[in-house]
Amino acid sequence: MQPHSKQFKSNVTKALADPELQKSLFTVKKGLVENRAKAISLVSDFELLREKAKQIKQHTLSQLDYYLEEFETNFTAQGGQLHWAKDASEAQQIIVGICHKHNAKTVVKGKSMAGEEISINEALEAAGIEPIETDLGEYIVQLANEPPSHIIVPCVHKTRAQIIELFAKHHKKYGYDKPLTEVEELVLQVREIMRSKFLNADIGITGANFLVAETGTSVIVTNEGNGDLCSTLPKVHIVTAGLEKIVPTLNDVSMLSRLLARSATGQESTAYTTFATGPQRSDDQDGPEEMHIVLIDNGRTDLLNSELSEMLRCIRCGACINHCPVYGSVGGHAYGWVYPGPMGAVLTPAIIGLEEAGDLPNACTLNGRCETVCPVKIPLPKLLRLLRVRQFKERKGSMIWRGGIQLWGKLASYPVVYHFLVNIGIRLLSFLGAKKGRFNKLLLARSWTQSRDFPSPQGSTFHSQWKKYKKDHHG
Amino acid sequence: MDEQNKESKRVILQKIRSATKSDEYSHKDNILRSRMKKNKSTEIKYVSNLDVFISKLEQAKATVSVVSHKRDIITEVHKYVSQHQISSVITVAQHTDFPSLDWEGVDTTTQYNPKALSTSVTFAVMGIEETGALVMLSSPSSPTGMNFLPDHHFIVLDADKVVKTMEDVWAQLSKSGEPLPRTINLITGPSRTADIEYEIQIGAHGPKSLHVIIVKNH
Amino acid sequence: MSETLKIGFFVTCLVDAMRPSIALASIKLLESAGCDVTVPSAQVCCGQPAFNNGDIDTAKNIARQVIDVFEQYDFLVAPSASCLGMIKVHYPELFQDEPHYLEKVEKLSNKCYEILTFLHDVLKIEISARFDSTVTYHDSCSGLRELGIESQPRQLLNKVKGLKLKEMKDTDICCGFGGTFCVKYPDISTSLVSDKVKNIIDVDAKVVLAGDLGCLMNIAGRCQREGKAVRFYHTVEVLAGMAAEYPAIGEKWS
Ligand code: SF4
């Protein structure tokens, strides 16, 4: 997907003016947040779990080379084929290559953020192969020709009415013409349409939540069952996974999965957790004849080598997104690339570069709510600040801000001058504002007063009042 | 492995090593291997009171019945299909714990046909109390598709095989020393989605209903 | 406490300019509890705007100034959780690469307090003020998450005679101020503060109190723009019994 993060500002304006979107976002702000809170209140020591999860991921990252090779050994021992992809285009090339080798016409896909990241659908289409998203949410955004707006609930920005309309338009060709109203009917219709796609597809592509070094196993955690049909029915199964998905052992998966579903959807556990180890065995009646895993770097090793390396602990649960007030008011599309919210504001510049990511690191109030819910304790506000430091060093971002801050800094190092000047300003402002007690327009604070009043100060600065007070009271 | 793959692997590993300041890993092989070993709990914690396990399954919208003899499995399936007016042929998996079930009176087949599979009976090897999950292993006589293709899914579980946590499952499975089966499914309830307006809808792409039959002292 | 505590009072640049009464009320409370309060004149700002905008050098320069001026006191106390979070949590981060100076930084970090927590946890102050109104308390994000300030202001307010405290919804959600964020992204900020205003109106409080002037100005400004008759004070103004002496934020002297 072509990033358009640079247009964050104009995306924001559009998003805030979209009443349908605002209605949909309420779901995230309320439903997902409340469900998580409830699920976590039932765990006796969630903080301890978070700490353990953090340790597991941190340990793995510190020995990543070892665990990756260990994974490769064990996966290939079970007949799997591992592909190392340095970047998105290499990953595309590998996947399209496998498809061509099997003369594939159609590919059924489970949800994969890594797949989104490498724009696999575009690559398949360009190669004349039809990618079919089977996760309901992904399917809906595919029909709408939009990217997902959330990493867990891809079509959270769509209302039921919009979905009904989409289905009416696109499902006619399957012989459906009765207009639908209920969610149940919508889901059922997709189920029916998809069934033959699953049965007839040449290749299934899924993501992975974990890759287990110890056994060479790829793990997916899902609710709909589509991922399992993708990985079971077609004769070739391809897994797209970022290389940070690796964990040492099955027990580590057990620990992390305690946090994943609770953080993501507020479930104690999802309906399905599936462990796939290699292609089908000799006497099996189903399962793919070939299993490929495409291990994607795409900026991750650079991230590992940077001050932002903690971001690689991310298990893509989406909790930070659900708890982000900025995401809650502008939605995922405003962020302009694959990953939205706090994790996106860090990952996007880390993967596609600060230049392309535009102002994302600044699209945050640093309120810190994300950090408190992250199951692997990623200090997201700190990482966003570090990106701002990088921006500042590379002279990116607004020059006016830069100049303003530096001027302020200079002034602050001369307290006497500072106090003198500020006091003059405050006296003037107090004089002007005395009558009403506040301003509804201030030339110097236009961004403020466009939607808020600005209070009048109290006559003079504290420091000048204090000088006087001390003279009067303490002699 | 082709040349490009080799080269990409080399580049990626080298970048990782320069980031983590680690050399080729041979020297840490033992340490890390023992981390893997140490993590295996030796004592497997079985659960005798199944109340929690059952309530977790019910929370996940599965239905559960407990029977006291394995011949009751058939009665139970029969009861369920007639109650729910399910008329399709039932595809039944094979399981060593239940080798000779006599399905008389129920229209069953052991032929696995993905294109015509609307009701199935499969066998869990274990249950997990913590999550209400049923542990399903793929095998020649129990293909994975049987857990995902049907509209109605029955899972049979031996009451003595419910363990506390997922870790206990790994401890049990690793006892044999065999590699893992191609697929392990942990299943908690029928399939679902909340993708449309965050309304939970049971029955997405996988089964629309899951009925669990727990067999005591079989 | 037997010995007189020497307090270095950090006014914060926003209180200095916009609402000196907050500092006066704080000092009154501190002195009434027997503290010896000094307000060093060589203080300006904590450096947070520079820090949050990626200008580490400027942030460090300002931080050094604060550290050097305040190290001589038993405690540094400030009427803002946001500035205090900067000093307590982020100053040590800033000087990680200067071990010899870091010691000094950490010493200060360990003896600096946000005013409400200082009054409650350290001074265990008695409150004699009266304030006849229904109020709601707004938690600032830095107070809540960087410093863990949640129960202290509420416990102090419960001691104020005539005051009825009602909790609004979503107290853990940002009001959209975010320092320079509110002028960099005014639209998003407005959307957030409008939600906050709605929660305030829903709880039917007459007065909103908080521990950070930035949040207060933001929420008050929005409330007043929407024409809602809610009044805004810093918590210490009420605790010191000084609310009646000053117009509420954004209101005129009558
Ligand atoms: S950063 Fe943390 S909270 Fe956000 S998606 Fe990743 S793991 Fe989840």
Coordinates of C-alpha atoms in Angstrom, one line a residue, chain A residues 55-263:
Chain A
Q55 CA 10.9 -10.7 29.5
I56 CA 10.1 -13.4 27.0
K57 CA 10.1 -11.0 24.1
Q58 CA 13.1 -9.1 25.3
H59 CA 15.1 -12.3 25.8
T60 CA 14.2 -13.5 22.3
L61 CA 15.2 -10.3 20.7
S62 CA 18.6 -10.4 22.5
Q63 CA 19.2 -13.9 20.9
L64 CA 17.2 -13.4 17.7
D65 CA 19.8 -14.9 15.4
Y66 CA 19.9 -18.1 17.4
Y67 CA 16.2 -18.6 17.6
L68 CA 15.7 -17.8 14.0
E69 CA 18.2 -20.4 12.9
E70 CA 16.8 -22.9 15.5
F71 CA 13.4 -22.3 14.0
E72 CA 14.6 -22.8 10.5
T73 CA 16.3 -26.1 11.5
N74 CA 13.1 -27.5 13.2
F75 CA 10.7 -26.2 10.6
T76 CA 12.7 -27.6 7.7
A77 CA 13.1 -30.9 9.5
Q78 CA 9.3 -31.2 9.3
G79 CA 9.4 -30.6 5.5
G80 CA 8.7 -26.9 5.6
Q81 CA 10.4 -24.4 3.3
L82 CA 11.7 -21.2 4.9
H83 CA 12.3 -18.0 2.9
W84 CA 14.2 -15.0 4.2
A85 CA 13.0 -11.7 2.8
K86 CA 15.0 -8.6 3.3
D87 CA 12.2 -6.2 2.3
A88 CA 8.7 -6.0 0.9
S89 CA 9.6 -6.4 -2.7
E90 CA 11.7 -9.5 -2.0
A91 CA 8.8 -11.0 0.0
Q92 CA 6.4 -10.2 -2.9
Q93 CA 8.7 -11.8 -5.3
I94 CA 9.0 -15.0 -3.2
I95 CA 5.3 -15.3 -2.8
V96 CA 4.4 -14.6 -6.4
G97 CA 7.1 -17.1 -7.4
I98 CA 5.6 -19.9 -5.3
C99 CA 2.2 -19.1 -6.8
H100 CA 3.5 -19.2 -10.4
K101 CA 5.2 -22.5 -9.7
H102 CA 1.9 -24.0 -8.8
N103 CA 0.0 -22.2 -11.6
A104 CA -2.2 -20.6 -9.0
K105 CA -5.2 -18.6 -10.1
T106 CA -6.8 -17.9 -6.8
V107 CA -5.4 -17.4 -3.3
V108 CA -7.5 -17.4 -0.1
K109 CA -6.0 -15.2 2.6
G110 CA -6.3 -15.1 6.4
K111 CA -5.7 -11.8 8.1
S112 CA -2.0 -10.8 8.1
M113 CA -0.6 -7.4 9.0
A114 CA 2.7 -8.5 7.6
G115 CA 0.9 -9.3 4.3
E116 CA -0.6 -5.8 4.3
E117 CA 2.8 -4.3 5.0
I118 CA 4.3 -6.0 2.0
S119 CA 1.3 -5.1 -0.2
I120 CA 0.9 -8.7 -1.1
N121 CA -2.6 -8.3 -2.7
E122 CA -1.3 -5.7 -5.1
A123 CA 1.6 -7.9 -6.1
L124 CA -0.6 -10.9 -6.6
E125 CA -3.1 -8.9 -8.7
A126 CA -0.3 -7.6 -10.8
A127 CA 0.8 -11.1 -11.5
G128 CA -2.7 -12.1 -12.6
I129 CA -3.6 -14.0 -9.4
E130 CA -6.8 -13.3 -7.5
P131 CA -6.3 -12.7 -3.8
I132 CA -9.5 -13.4 -1.8
E133 CA -9.6 -12.0 1.8
T134 CA -11.6 -14.4 3.9
D135 CA -11.5 -12.7 7.3
L136 CA -14.9 -11.0 7.4
G137 CA -13.4 -7.6 8.2
E138 CA -10.6 -7.9 5.6
Y139 CA -13.2 -9.1 3.0
I140 CA -15.3 -6.0 3.7
V141 CA -12.4 -3.6 3.2
Q142 CA -11.3 -5.5 0.2
L143 CA -14.7 -5.1 -1.4
A144 CA -14.7 -1.4 -0.5
N145 CA -11.2 -1.1 -2.0
E146 CA -9.8 0.4 1.2
P147 CA -7.0 -0.6 3.6
P148 CA -7.9 -1.9 7.0
S149 CA -8.3 0.8 9.6
H150 CA -7.5 -1.3 12.7
I151 CA -5.1 -4.2 13.1
I152 CA -7.7 -6.4 14.9
V153 CA -11.0 -5.1 13.6
P154 CA -10.1 -4.1 10.0
C155 CA -13.5 -2.7 9.1
V156 CA -14.3 -1.0 12.4
H157 CA -14.8 2.3 10.5
K158 CA -17.7 0.8 8.5
T159 CA -21.3 1.0 9.7
R160 CA -23.7 -1.8 9.1
A161 CA -25.6 0.3 6.6
Q162 CA -22.5 0.8 4.6
I163 CA -21.7 -3.0 4.7
I164 CA -25.2 -3.8 3.6
E165 CA -24.8 -1.6 0.6
L166 CA -21.5 -3.1 -0.3
F167 CA -22.8 -6.6 -0.2
A168 CA -25.9 -5.7 -2.2
K169 CA -23.6 -4.3 -4.9
H170 CA -21.0 -7.1 -4.9
H171 CA -23.0 -10.2 -4.1
K172 CA -25.5 -9.9 -6.9
K173 CA -23.1 -11.9 -9.1
Y174 CA -23.5 -14.8 -6.8
G175 CA -27.3 -14.7 -7.1
Y176 CA -28.0 -12.9 -3.9
D177 CA -30.6 -10.1 -4.4
K178 CA -32.6 -10.1 -1.3
P179 CA -31.6 -7.0 0.7
L180 CA -30.2 -7.8 4.1
T181 CA -30.7 -6.1 7.5
E182 CA -29.3 -8.3 10.3
V183 CA -25.6 -8.9 11.1
E184 CA -26.4 -12.6 11.2
E185 CA -27.6 -12.6 7.6
L186 CA -24.5 -10.6 6.5
V187 CA -22.2 -13.1 8.1
L188 CA -24.0 -16.1 6.8
Q189 CA -23.9 -14.8 3.2
V190 CA -20.2 -14.3 3.4
R191 CA -19.8 -17.8 4.8
E192 CA -21.7 -19.3 1.9
I193 CA -19.8 -17.4 -0.7
M194 CA -16.5 -18.2 0.9
R195 CA -17.0 -21.9 1.3
S196 CA -16.4 -22.7 -2.4
K197 CA -13.5 -20.3 -2.5
F198 CA -11.8 -22.2 0.3
L199 CA -12.4 -25.5 -1.4
N200 CA -11.2 -24.4 -4.8
A201 CA -8.4 -22.0 -4.0
D202 CA -4.9 -23.1 -5.2
I203 CA -3.0 -21.5 -2.3
G204 CA -3.7 -20.3 1.2
I205 CA -1.9 -17.4 2.8
T206 CA -2.1 -16.6 6.5
G207 CA -0.1 -14.6 8.9
A208 CA 1.4 -15.9 12.2
N209 CA 1.0 -14.7 15.7
F210 CA 4.0 -16.7 16.9
L211 CA 6.8 -18.8 15.3
V212 CA 8.1 -21.4 17.8
A213 CA 11.8 -22.0 17.5
E214 CA 11.8 -25.2 19.6
T215 CA 9.4 -27.1 17.3
G216 CA 9.4 -25.1 14.0
T217 CA 5.7 -24.4 14.5
S218 CA 3.6 -21.5 13.2
V219 CA 0.8 -20.4 15.5
I220 CA -2.3 -18.4 14.6
V221 CA -4.9 -17.1 17.1
T222 CA -8.3 -16.5 15.6
N223 CA -12.1 -16.5 16.0
E224 CA -13.7 -17.0 12.7
G225 CA -12.0 -20.2 11.6
N226 CA -11.1 -18.8 8.2
G227 CA -7.4 -18.9 8.9
D228 CA -7.6 -22.6 9.6
L229 CA -9.5 -23.3 6.4
C230 CA -6.8 -21.3 4.5
S231 CA -4.1 -23.3 6.0
T232 CA -5.8 -26.7 5.7
L233 CA -7.6 -27.0 2.4
P234 CA -5.4 -25.5 -0.4
K235 CA -2.5 -27.7 -1.4
V236 CA 0.0 -25.0 -0.6
H237 CA 0.1 -22.9 2.6
I238 CA 2.2 -19.8 2.8
V239 CA 2.8 -17.9 6.0
T240 CA 3.9 -14.3 6.0
A241 CA 5.5 -13.3 9.2
G242 CA 7.8 -10.5 10.5
L243 CA 10.9 -11.9 12.0
E244 CA 10.0 -10.6 15.4
K245 CA 7.2 -13.2 15.7
I246 CA 9.7 -15.8 16.8
V247 CA 9.5 -17.1 20.4
P248 CA 11.7 -19.8 21.9
T249 CA 9.2 -22.4 23.2
L250 CA 5.6 -23.6 23.3
N251 CA 5.5 -22.6 26.9
D252 CA 6.4 -19.1 25.9
V253 CA 3.4 -19.1 23.5
S254 CA 1.3 -20.2 26.4
M255 CA 2.3 -17.3 28.5
L256 CA 2.0 -14.7 25.7
S257 CA -1.4 -16.0 24.6
R258 CA -2.7 -15.3 28.1
L259 CA -2.2 -11.7 27.3
L260 CA -2.9 -11.5 23.6
A261 CA -6.7 -12.3 23.5
R262 CA -7.4 -10.4 26.7
S263 CA -5.6 -7.3 25.4

